């Protein structure tokens, strides 16, 4: 487990910024660091106190920046390294923290390391990536790049076929070309990773969201090698940057927390059942009330127990890889979904634009390796000025075409409307920030989470403070057995509840946070 736990994580509420699409200040159609700086007050006013910025490093952008070609320089389209440093400083002035996105598993094919490693002659980068020792031999189960180098070998890929896998070794090498974690090449890769982290942490970044953190060591089914690798990184951080925060894209908190991460994400793929809640044919949060939260709760509790009830599983409202929340959840139900997201343990992550109900833009041609993800990455809608205030570039120059429906939500409209989603989220954040039990580390106990039934009820508690959360997304009343004694309702959306003879009945489409005894 992580030895140092930055205090600010306890009540952190993250805002994820996809930098391309947030705010463009030099009219090139692409968001930039200055654009983020100019909107920090907006983010702060919403109540978020931390940022996760998607990769903003030099890249040919075949996977929107998850294909890094130089880890030490930002992509010129966003500004300079000094601009990013200024962004860190501006955040700190507002008591906000920033996580950069660290992509340790692969680089772009254009990275100079990869170009060197493709050469037939041995050089310091020969073992930087996972190569077989013959073009005719493919690395099993990994996909590969072959036939483009003088080097006689196939290079394993980590994600798209232009993202060669960096070499951290194999947990149990079986073939001659598979190196052990302790071989010189893998050790050098790991040291370089620490150099990269050192570089940005020294400049003022507060930590990292780590891309595909659980898959660095190959043929490591139980994650033991990868855990050991991250423990090594943890020891370095404890020594040099004890307050650095680490959040993993891993999806197995028992493993990631052992590796020294502070928090892990609940993922929208794999066994989490996260999609049952928001993104499937009958999501739990739809007003139809036909969905099921029970499998999600079962999995959540399994992970919660396995990670020593630390409650550090972060549930995002969405992200750059999945459909916009507003594609499947509508109207008041978005507010109810946020009542859930903002009352769960771990740090909540709000994907830019989700706070105003930005929609998934249908029918777009893929941009920068986005494919079906492109519709969730369209430029932020600020106001009713040209290009919704995102950029003054001609519309056809925008990074991704915008939602052009007449009634598209904008931050300005939402802020002017006291009943908007924006204001509900702001209110929810306020309630969370003034009640410790609702924050990252408060414990959770599910009170009612039955198969195909509403409501969902859970108790959050910390010390003496106990808060019962009852969420009913369905357009009909719902009830459950409740033997808590209500003291005070601290948040209510929709109608009130009735409590009679140990049975609580809650109104259709409602959410309640009740202090109880
Ligand atoms: C996960 C990132 O979130 C996604 O956007 C990216 O394409 C892959 N990892 C590969 O880095
Ligand atoms: Ca720009």
mmCIF file of N, CA and C in Angstrom, residues 16-142:
data_model
loop_
_atom_site.group_PDB
_atom_site.id
_atom_site.type_symbol
_atom_site.label_atom_id
_atom_site.label_comp_id
_atom_site.label_asym_id
_atom_site.label_seq_id
_atom_site.Cartn_x
_atom_site.Cartn_y
_atom_site.Cartn_z
ATOM 1 N N UNK A 16 -11.802 16.117 -15.671
ATOM 2 C CA UNK A 16 -10.919 15.600 -16.732
ATOM 3 C C UNK A 16 -10.969 16.526 -17.938
ATOM 4 N N UNK A 17 -9.810 16.961 -18.356
ATOM 5 C CA UNK A 17 -9.741 17.842 -19.525
ATOM 6 C C UNK A 17 -9.079 17.130 -20.690
ATOM 7 N N UNK A 18 -9.793 17.080 -21.781
ATOM 8 C CA UNK A 18 -9.251 16.574 -23.030
ATOM 9 C C UNK A 18 -8.748 17.835 -23.742
ATOM 10 N N UNK A 19 -7.443 18.093 -23.703
ATOM 11 C CA UNK A 19 -6.960 19.454 -23.995
ATOM 12 C C UNK A 19 -7.310 19.961 -25.394
ATOM 13 N N UNK A 20 -7.373 19.041 -26.354
ATOM 14 C CA UNK A 20 -7.708 19.420 -27.733
ATOM 15 C C UNK A 20 -9.030 20.178 -27.807
ATOM 16 N N UNK A 21 -9.950 19.802 -26.911
ATOM 17 C CA UNK A 21 -11.343 20.211 -27.104
ATOM 18 C C UNK A 21 -11.860 21.150 -26.028
ATOM 19 N N UNK A 22 -10.963 21.753 -25.272
ATOM 20 C CA UNK A 22 -11.483 22.492 -24.126
ATOM 21 C C UNK A 22 -11.649 23.985 -24.407
ATOM 22 N N UNK A 23 -10.574 24.635 -24.808
ATOM 23 C CA UNK A 23 -10.677 26.069 -25.055
ATOM 24 C C UNK A 23 -9.480 26.520 -25.883
ATOM 25 N N UNK A 24 -9.783 27.085 -27.028
ATOM 26 C CA UNK A 24 -8.731 27.481 -27.979
ATOM 27 C C UNK A 24 -8.528 28.991 -27.916
ATOM 28 N N UNK A 25 -7.310 29.420 -27.598
ATOM 29 C CA UNK A 25 -7.097 30.876 -27.474
ATOM 30 C C UNK A 25 -6.298 31.477 -28.626
ATOM 31 N N UNK A 26 -5.813 30.657 -29.561
ATOM 32 C CA UNK A 26 -5.061 31.264 -30.677
ATOM 33 C C UNK A 26 -5.669 30.929 -32.038
ATOM 34 N N UNK A 27 -6.935 30.573 -32.005
ATOM 35 C CA UNK A 27 -7.730 30.406 -33.236
ATOM 36 C C UNK A 27 -7.150 29.390 -34.221
ATOM 37 N N UNK A 28 -6.486 28.352 -33.709
ATOM 38 C CA UNK A 28 -6.053 27.297 -34.644
ATOM 39 C C UNK A 28 -7.028 26.106 -34.624
ATOM 40 N N UNK A 29 -8.095 26.247 -33.847
ATOM 41 C CA UNK A 29 -9.127 25.209 -33.828
ATOM 42 C C UNK A 29 -8.863 24.104 -32.815
ATOM 43 N N UNK A 30 -7.756 24.217 -32.074
ATOM 44 C CA UNK A 30 -7.390 23.200 -31.084
ATOM 45 C C UNK A 30 -7.189 23.859 -29.722
ATOM 46 N N UNK A 31 -7.708 23.253 -28.713
ATOM 47 C CA UNK A 31 -7.555 23.799 -27.363
ATOM 48 C C UNK A 31 -6.085 23.936 -26.986
ATOM 49 N N UNK A 32 -5.802 24.735 -25.962
ATOM 50 C CA UNK A 32 -4.407 24.955 -25.565
ATOM 51 C C UNK A 32 -4.307 25.229 -24.066
ATOM 52 N N UNK A 33 -3.054 25.277 -23.577
ATOM 53 C CA UNK A 33 -2.846 25.482 -22.130
ATOM 54 C C UNK A 33 -3.410 26.819 -21.667
ATOM 55 N N UNK A 34 -3.179 27.862 -22.478
ATOM 56 C CA UNK A 34 -3.715 29.176 -22.097
ATOM 57 C C UNK A 34 -5.233 29.083 -21.959
ATOM 58 N N UNK A 35 -5.846 28.305 -22.833
ATOM 59 C CA UNK A 35 -7.301 28.112 -22.782
ATOM 60 C C UNK A 35 -7.720 27.468 -21.471
ATOM 61 N N UNK A 36 -6.930 26.504 -21.016
ATOM 62 C CA UNK A 36 -7.261 25.853 -19.736
ATOM 63 C C UNK A 36 -7.101 26.868 -18.603
ATOM 64 N N UNK A 37 -5.996 27.608 -18.650
ATOM 65 C CA UNK A 37 -5.753 28.597 -17.578
ATOM 66 C C UNK A 37 -6.932 29.564 -17.470
ATOM 67 N N UNK A 38 -7.422 29.994 -18.625
ATOM 68 C CA UNK A 38 -8.523 30.976 -18.608
ATOM 69 C C UNK A 38 -9.829 30.390 -18.067
ATOM 70 N N UNK A 39 -9.921 29.080 -18.005
ATOM 71 C CA UNK A 39 -11.161 28.473 -17.504
ATOM 72 C C UNK A 39 -11.011 27.859 -16.115
ATOM 73 N N UNK A 40 -9.876 28.093 -15.484
ATOM 74 C CA UNK A 40 -9.692 27.493 -14.148
ATOM 75 C C UNK A 40 -10.724 27.999 -13.148
ATOM 76 N N UNK A 41 -11.070 29.277 -13.283
ATOM 77 C CA UNK A 41 -12.062 29.809 -12.339
ATOM 78 C C UNK A 41 -13.425 29.153 -12.552
ATOM 79 N N UNK A 42 -13.723 28.857 -13.809
ATOM 80 C CA UNK A 42 -14.979 28.158 -14.105
ATOM 81 C C UNK A 42 -15.000 26.792 -13.397
ATOM 82 N N UNK A 43 -13.876 26.079 -13.508
ATOM 83 C CA UNK A 43 -13.806 24.724 -12.930
ATOM 84 C C UNK A 43 -13.887 24.801 -11.407
ATOM 85 N N UNK A 44 -13.201 25.793 -10.874
ATOM 86 C CA UNK A 44 -13.180 25.980 -9.415
ATOM 87 C C UNK A 44 -14.573 26.333 -8.904
ATOM 88 N N UNK A 45 -15.258 27.171 -9.672
ATOM 89 C CA UNK A 45 -16.596 27.601 -9.256
ATOM 90 C C UNK A 45 -17.574 26.422 -9.262
ATOM 91 N N UNK A 46 -17.366 25.513 -10.180
ATOM 92 C CA UNK A 46 -18.187 24.296 -10.189
ATOM 93 C C UNK A 46 -17.944 23.496 -8.904
ATOM 94 N N UNK A 47 -16.739 23.612 -8.367
ATOM 95 C CA UNK A 47 -16.420 22.909 -7.121
ATOM 96 C C UNK A 47 -15.286 21.913 -7.276
ATOM 97 N N UNK A 48 -14.827 21.702 -8.517
ATOM 98 C CA UNK A 48 -13.731 20.752 -8.706
ATOM 99 C C UNK A 48 -12.438 21.389 -8.227
ATOM 100 N N UNK A 49 -11.590 20.573 -7.619
ATOM 101 C CA UNK A 49 -10.337 21.111 -7.077
ATOM 102 C C UNK A 49 -9.117 20.361 -7.610
ATOM 103 N N UNK A 50 -9.318 19.580 -8.646
ATOM 104 C CA UNK A 50 -8.188 18.852 -9.222
ATOM 105 C C UNK A 50 -8.460 18.579 -10.696
ATOM 106 N N UNK A 51 -7.381 18.486 -11.467
ATOM 107 C CA UNK A 51 -7.507 18.224 -12.900
ATOM 108 C C UNK A 51 -6.778 16.956 -13.277
ATOM 109 N N UNK A 52 -7.321 16.258 -14.241
ATOM 110 C CA UNK A 52 -6.581 15.224 -14.972
ATOM 111 C C UNK A 52 -6.575 15.706 -16.417
ATOM 112 N N UNK A 53 -5.371 15.924 -16.929
ATOM 113 C CA UNK A 53 -5.249 16.378 -18.315
ATOM 114 C C UNK A 53 -4.784 15.199 -19.165
ATOM 115 N N UNK A 54 -5.512 14.876 -20.209
ATOM 116 C CA UNK A 54 -5.098 13.793 -21.115
ATOM 117 C C UNK A 54 -3.739 14.141 -21.713
ATOM 118 N N UNK A 55 -3.033 13.138 -22.275
ATOM 119 C CA UNK A 55 -1.638 13.363 -22.683
ATOM 120 C C UNK A 55 -1.476 14.618 -23.539
ATOM 121 N N UNK A 56 -0.505 15.426 -23.165
ATOM 122 C CA UNK A 56 -0.314 16.700 -23.865
ATOM 123 C C UNK A 56 1.130 16.793 -24.366
ATOM 124 N N UNK A 57 1.733 15.648 -24.622
ATOM 125 C CA UNK A 57 3.141 15.596 -25.018
ATOM 126 C C UNK A 57 3.277 15.492 -26.535
ATOM 127 N N UNK A 58 4.510 15.716 -26.984
ATOM 128 C CA UNK A 58 4.783 15.637 -28.423
ATOM 129 C C UNK A 58 4.313 14.280 -28.946
ATOM 130 N N UNK A 59 3.654 14.301 -30.087
ATOM 131 C CA UNK A 59 3.015 13.084 -30.578
ATOM 132 C C UNK A 59 2.570 13.286 -32.026
ATOM 133 N N UNK A 60 2.581 12.225 -32.808
ATOM 134 C CA UNK A 60 1.971 12.330 -34.152
ATOM 135 C C UNK A 60 0.440 12.221 -34.082
ATOM 136 N N UNK A 61 -0.087 12.004 -32.895
ATOM 137 C CA UNK A 61 -1.530 11.968 -32.646
ATOM 138 C C UNK A 61 -2.281 10.923 -33.474
ATOM 139 N N UNK A 62 -1.729 9.720 -33.451
ATOM 140 C CA UNK A 62 -2.438 8.604 -34.066
ATOM 141 C C UNK A 62 -3.412 7.994 -33.065
ATOM 142 N N UNK A 63 -3.215 8.321 -31.785
ATOM 143 C CA UNK A 63 -4.153 7.901 -30.748
ATOM 144 C C UNK A 63 -4.319 9.075 -29.780
ATOM 145 N N UNK A 64 -4.623 10.223 -30.372
ATOM 146 C CA UNK A 64 -4.937 11.438 -29.615
ATOM 147 C C UNK A 64 -3.883 11.824 -28.570
ATOM 148 N N UNK A 65 -2.653 11.373 -28.740
ATOM 149 C CA UNK A 65 -1.598 11.749 -27.788
ATOM 150 C C UNK A 65 -1.169 10.596 -26.901
ATOM 151 N N UNK A 66 -1.911 9.472 -26.956
ATOM 152 C CA UNK A 66 -1.489 8.273 -26.224
ATOM 153 C C UNK A 66 -0.407 7.537 -27.019
ATOM 154 N N UNK A 67 0.156 8.242 -27.973
ATOM 155 C CA UNK A 67 1.272 7.724 -28.771
ATOM 156 C C UNK A 67 2.360 8.796 -28.696
ATOM 157 N N UNK A 68 3.110 8.762 -27.604
ATOM 158 C CA UNK A 68 4.043 9.847 -27.301
ATOM 159 C C UNK A 68 5.310 9.707 -28.147
ATOM 160 N N UNK A 69 5.796 10.832 -28.679
ATOM 161 C CA UNK A 69 7.064 10.768 -29.418
ATOM 162 C C UNK A 69 8.185 11.484 -28.658
ATOM 163 N N UNK A 70 7.830 12.231 -27.607
ATOM 164 C CA UNK A 70 8.854 12.811 -26.738
ATOM 165 C C UNK A 70 8.198 13.114 -25.387
ATOM 166 N N UNK A 71 8.624 12.359 -24.384
ATOM 167 C CA UNK A 71 7.988 12.504 -23.066
ATOM 168 C C UNK A 71 8.378 13.797 -22.348
ATOM 169 N N UNK A 72 9.403 14.455 -22.855
ATOM 170 C CA UNK A 72 9.928 15.625 -22.133
ATOM 171 C C UNK A 72 9.479 16.958 -22.729
ATOM 172 N N UNK A 73 8.712 16.911 -23.808
ATOM 173 C CA UNK A 73 8.231 18.169 -24.406
ATOM 174 C C UNK A 73 6.741 18.088 -24.621
ATOM 175 N N UNK A 74 6.070 19.178 -24.358
ATOM 176 C CA UNK A 74 4.642 19.192 -24.645
ATOM 177 C C UNK A 74 4.447 19.347 -26.153
ATOM 178 N N UNK A 75 3.276 18.986 -26.637
ATOM 179 C CA UNK A 75 2.980 19.157 -28.060
ATOM 180 C C UNK A 75 2.861 20.653 -28.329
ATOM 181 N N UNK A 76 3.583 21.157 -29.340
ATOM 182 C CA UNK A 76 3.567 22.605 -29.603
ATOM 183 C C UNK A 76 2.156 23.162 -29.777
ATOM 184 N N UNK A 77 1.226 22.331 -30.241
ATOM 185 C CA UNK A 77 -0.118 22.877 -30.461
ATOM 186 C C UNK A 77 -0.789 23.326 -29.162
ATOM 187 N N UNK A 78 -0.304 22.825 -28.019
ATOM 188 C CA UNK A 78 -0.893 23.254 -26.735
ATOM 189 C C UNK A 78 -0.135 24.414 -26.091
ATOM 190 N N UNK A 79 1.100 24.659 -26.564
ATOM 191 C CA UNK A 79 1.916 25.710 -25.956
ATOM 192 C C UNK A 79 3.309 25.168 -25.718
ATOM 193 N N UNK A 80 3.981 25.728 -24.715
ATOM 194 C CA UNK A 80 5.356 25.313 -24.414
ATOM 195 C C UNK A 80 5.393 24.656 -23.036
ATOM 196 N N UNK A 81 6.537 24.056 -22.721
ATOM 197 C CA UNK A 81 6.704 23.508 -21.373
ATOM 198 C C UNK A 81 6.483 24.603 -20.326
ATOM 199 N N UNK A 82 6.932 25.812 -20.643
ATOM 200 C CA UNK A 82 6.740 26.917 -19.694
ATOM 201 C C UNK A 82 5.267 27.243 -19.499
ATOM 202 N N UNK A 83 4.498 27.117 -20.562
ATOM 203 C CA UNK A 83 3.053 27.366 -20.424
ATOM 204 C C UNK A 83 2.425 26.326 -19.494
ATOM 205 N N UNK A 84 2.899 25.074 -19.624
ATOM 206 C CA UNK A 84 2.341 24.030 -18.756
ATOM 207 C C UNK A 84 2.743 24.312 -17.300
ATOM 208 N N UNK A 85 3.972 24.783 -17.131
ATOM 209 C CA UNK A 85 4.435 25.128 -15.785
ATOM 210 C C UNK A 85 3.543 26.244 -15.200
ATOM 211 N N UNK A 86 3.225 27.193 -16.044
ATOM 212 C CA UNK A 86 2.351 28.292 -15.616
ATOM 213 C C UNK A 86 0.976 27.744 -15.237
ATOM 214 N N UNK A 87 0.519 26.768 -15.990
ATOM 215 C CA UNK A 87 -0.772 26.138 -15.665
ATOM 216 C C UNK A 87 -0.710 25.499 -14.267
ATOM 217 N N UNK A 88 0.395 24.805 -13.965
ATOM 218 C CA UNK A 88 0.537 24.222 -12.615
ATOM 219 C C UNK A 88 0.461 25.339 -11.571
ATOM 220 N N UNK A 89 1.179 26.422 -11.843
ATOM 221 C CA UNK A 89 1.218 27.510 -10.850
ATOM 222 C C UNK A 89 -0.153 28.145 -10.656
ATOM 223 N N UNK A 90 -0.837 28.357 -11.763
ATOM 224 C CA UNK A 90 -2.176 28.961 -11.676
ATOM 225 C C UNK A 90 -3.131 28.044 -10.905
ATOM 226 N N UNK A 91 -2.960 26.742 -11.083
ATOM 227 C CA UNK A 91 -3.797 25.796 -10.333
ATOM 228 C C UNK A 91 -3.482 25.907 -8.847
ATOM 229 N N UNK A 92 -2.210 25.914 -8.525
ATOM 230 C CA UNK A 92 -1.828 25.939 -7.109
ATOM 231 C C UNK A 92 -2.311 27.216 -6.425
ATOM 232 N N UNK A 93 -2.297 28.320 -7.176
ATOM 233 C CA UNK A 93 -2.808 29.572 -6.611
ATOM 234 C C UNK A 93 -4.270 29.439 -6.209
ATOM 235 N N UNK A 94 -4.990 28.572 -6.904
ATOM 236 C CA UNK A 94 -6.419 28.359 -6.623
ATOM 237 C C UNK A 94 -6.653 27.140 -5.748
ATOM 238 N N UNK A 95 -5.575 26.631 -5.157
ATOM 239 C CA UNK A 95 -5.681 25.440 -4.329
ATOM 240 C C UNK A 95 -6.216 24.243 -5.124
ATOM 241 N N UNK A 96 -5.751 24.147 -6.337
ATOM 242 C CA UNK A 96 -6.117 23.010 -7.187
ATOM 243 C C UNK A 96 -4.858 22.204 -7.482
ATOM 244 N N UNK A 97 -5.044 20.934 -7.813
ATOM 245 C CA UNK A 97 -3.918 20.056 -8.133
ATOM 246 C C UNK A 97 -4.074 19.467 -9.531
ATOM 247 N N UNK A 98 -2.953 19.085 -10.111
ATOM 248 C CA UNK A 98 -2.989 18.608 -11.499
ATOM 249 C C UNK A 98 -2.318 17.252 -11.661
ATOM 250 N N UNK A 99 -3.039 16.323 -12.266
ATOM 251 C CA UNK A 99 -2.432 15.051 -12.669
ATOM 252 C C UNK A 99 -2.213 15.091 -14.177
ATOM 253 N N UNK A 100 -0.996 14.746 -14.584
ATOM 254 C CA UNK A 100 -0.741 14.561 -16.007
ATOM 255 C C UNK A 100 -1.025 13.096 -16.338
ATOM 256 N N UNK A 101 -1.154 12.817 -17.604
ATOM 257 C CA UNK A 101 -1.432 11.450 -18.036
ATOM 258 C C UNK A 101 -0.104 10.814 -18.446
ATOM 259 N N UNK A 102 0.284 9.791 -17.718
ATOM 260 C CA UNK A 102 1.549 9.123 -17.994
ATOM 261 C C UNK A 102 1.262 7.859 -18.801
ATOM 262 N N UNK A 103 1.948 7.729 -19.915
ATOM 263 C CA UNK A 103 1.706 6.572 -20.793
ATOM 264 C C UNK A 103 2.975 5.700 -20.795
ATOM 265 N N UNK A 104 3.093 4.793 -19.816
ATOM 266 C CA UNK A 104 4.349 4.064 -19.666
ATOM 267 C C UNK A 104 4.448 2.806 -20.511
ATOM 268 N N UNK A 105 3.334 2.347 -21.089
ATOM 269 C CA UNK A 105 3.322 1.031 -21.723
ATOM 270 C C UNK A 105 3.823 1.009 -23.154
ATOM 271 N N UNK A 106 3.743 2.147 -23.837
ATOM 272 C CA UNK A 106 4.099 2.168 -25.261
ATOM 273 C C UNK A 106 4.419 3.588 -25.684
ATOM 274 N N UNK A 107 5.064 3.704 -26.833
ATOM 275 C CA UNK A 107 5.305 5.028 -27.398
ATOM 276 C C UNK A 107 4.688 5.037 -28.793
ATOM 277 N N UNK A 108 4.930 6.126 -29.482
ATOM 278 C CA UNK A 108 4.593 6.209 -30.899
ATOM 279 C C UNK A 108 5.710 5.504 -31.678
ATOM 280 N N UNK A 109 5.408 5.054 -32.887
ATOM 281 C CA UNK A 109 6.488 4.503 -33.729
ATOM 282 C C UNK A 109 7.479 5.600 -34.104
ATOM 283 N N UNK A 110 7.068 6.858 -33.907
ATOM 284 C CA UNK A 110 7.967 7.949 -34.278
ATOM 285 C C UNK A 110 8.916 8.364 -33.161
ATOM 286 N N UNK A 111 8.793 7.727 -32.030
ATOM 287 C CA UNK A 111 9.711 8.077 -30.940
ATOM 288 C C UNK A 111 11.138 7.717 -31.344
ATOM 289 N N UNK A 112 12.088 8.558 -30.961
ATOM 290 C CA UNK A 112 13.474 8.277 -31.380
ATOM 291 C C UNK A 112 13.977 6.963 -30.783
ATOM 292 N N UNK A 113 13.467 6.576 -29.628
ATOM 293 C CA UNK A 113 13.869 5.273 -29.078
ATOM 294 C C UNK A 113 13.487 4.160 -30.047
ATOM 295 N N UNK A 114 12.279 4.261 -30.577
ATOM 296 C CA UNK A 114 11.824 3.178 -31.461
ATOM 297 C C UNK A 114 12.634 3.163 -32.755
ATOM 298 N N UNK A 115 12.919 4.359 -33.263
ATOM 299 C CA UNK A 115 13.715 4.415 -34.500
ATOM 300 C C UNK A 115 15.076 3.763 -34.274
ATOM 301 N N UNK A 116 15.668 4.042 -33.120
ATOM 302 C CA UNK A 116 16.961 3.413 -32.801
ATOM 303 C C UNK A 116 16.789 1.901 -32.646
ATOM 304 N N UNK A 117 15.722 1.516 -31.983
ATOM 305 C CA UNK A 117 15.559 0.084 -31.696
ATOM 306 C C UNK A 117 15.253 -0.717 -32.963
ATOM 307 N N UNK A 118 14.857 -0.045 -34.031
ATOM 308 C CA UNK A 118 14.603 -0.746 -35.298
ATOM 309 C C UNK A 118 15.904 -1.048 -36.056
ATOM 310 N N UNK A 119 17.015 -0.436 -35.605
ATOM 311 C CA UNK A 119 18.275 -0.623 -36.338
ATOM 312 C C UNK A 119 18.861 -2.007 -36.103
ATOM 313 N N UNK A 120 19.534 -2.525 -37.119
ATOM 314 C CA UNK A 120 20.128 -3.863 -37.016
ATOM 315 C C UNK A 120 21.296 -3.870 -36.015
ATOM 316 N N UNK A 121 22.051 -2.761 -35.946
ATOM 317 C CA UNK A 121 23.205 -2.720 -35.035
ATOM 318 C C UNK A 121 22.719 -2.528 -33.606
ATOM 319 N N UNK A 122 23.357 -3.181 -32.695
ATOM 320 C CA UNK A 122 23.003 -2.991 -31.275
ATOM 321 C C UNK A 122 23.271 -1.557 -30.862
ATOM 322 N N UNK A 123 22.393 -1.006 -30.026
ATOM 323 C CA UNK A 123 22.585 0.351 -29.508
ATOM 324 C C UNK A 123 21.817 0.454 -28.189
ATOM 325 N N UNK A 124 21.914 1.581 -27.492
ATOM 326 C CA UNK A 124 21.288 1.657 -26.159
ATOM 327 C C UNK A 124 19.766 1.442 -26.151
ATOM 328 N N UNK A 125 19.139 1.470 -27.323
ATOM 329 C CA UNK A 125 17.673 1.315 -27.360
ATOM 330 C C UNK A 125 17.223 -0.040 -27.917
ATOM 331 N N UNK A 126 18.185 -0.894 -28.203
ATOM 332 C CA UNK A 126 17.863 -2.214 -28.758
ATOM 333 C C UNK A 126 16.845 -2.950 -27.883
ATOM 334 N N UNK A 127 17.002 -2.852 -26.578
ATOM 335 C CA UNK A 127 16.112 -3.593 -25.672
ATOM 336 C C UNK A 127 15.038 -2.714 -25.015
ATOM 337 N N UNK A 128 14.810 -1.551 -25.597
ATOM 338 C CA UNK A 128 13.802 -0.652 -24.998
ATOM 339 C C UNK A 128 12.372 -1.165 -25.235
ATOM 340 N N UNK A 129 12.200 -1.945 -26.293
ATOM 341 C CA UNK A 129 10.864 -2.473 -26.629
ATOM 342 C C UNK A 129 10.903 -4.001 -26.618
ATOM 343 N N UNK A 130 9.732 -4.581 -26.661
ATOM 344 C CA UNK A 130 9.630 -6.043 -26.650
ATOM 345 C C UNK A 130 9.740 -6.576 -28.084
ATOM 346 N N UNK A 131 10.895 -7.116 -28.416
ATOM 347 C CA UNK A 131 11.151 -7.657 -29.766
ATOM 348 C C UNK A 131 11.368 -9.162 -29.704
ATOM 349 N N UNK A 132 10.849 -9.867 -30.695
ATOM 350 C CA UNK A 132 11.262 -11.269 -30.856
ATOM 351 C C UNK A 132 12.594 -11.246 -31.605
ATOM 352 N N UNK A 133 13.229 -12.420 -31.761
ATOM 353 C CA UNK A 133 14.527 -12.373 -32.434
ATOM 354 C C UNK A 133 14.482 -12.866 -33.878
ATOM 355 N N UNK A 134 13.275 -12.903 -34.428
ATOM 356 C CA UNK A 134 13.159 -13.234 -35.847
ATOM 357 C C UNK A 134 11.877 -12.606 -36.388
ATOM 358 N N UNK A 135 11.972 -12.098 -37.590
ATOM 359 C CA UNK A 135 10.784 -11.514 -38.227
ATOM 360 C C UNK A 135 9.682 -12.565 -38.371
ATOM 361 N N UNK A 136 10.086 -13.838 -38.426
ATOM 362 C CA UNK A 136 9.112 -14.921 -38.631
ATOM 363 C C UNK A 136 8.444 -15.358 -37.330
ATOM 364 N N UNK A 137 8.926 -14.839 -36.226
ATOM 365 C CA UNK A 137 8.305 -15.213 -34.948
ATOM 366 C C UNK A 137 7.522 -14.036 -34.377
ATOM 367 N N UNK A 138 6.241 -14.264 -34.137
ATOM 368 C CA UNK A 138 5.415 -13.187 -33.588
ATOM 369 C C UNK A 138 5.273 -13.374 -32.089
ATOM 370 N N UNK A 139 5.249 -12.276 -31.332
ATOM 371 C CA UNK A 139 5.037 -12.435 -29.896
ATOM 372 C C UNK A 139 3.604 -12.900 -29.652
ATOM 373 N N UNK A 140 3.458 -14.045 -29.040
ATOM 374 C CA UNK A 140 2.128 -14.637 -28.883
ATOM 375 C C UNK A 140 1.166 -13.725 -28.126
ATOM 376 N N UNK A 141 -0.026 -13.584 -28.662
ATOM 377 C CA UNK A 141 -1.104 -12.894 -27.962
ATOM 378 C C UNK A 141 -0.932 -11.386 -27.818
ATOM 379 N N UNK A 142 0.008 -10.802 -28.520
ATOM 380 C CA UNK A 142 0.233 -9.371 -28.304
ATOM 381 C C UNK A 142 0.040 -8.515 -29.549
#
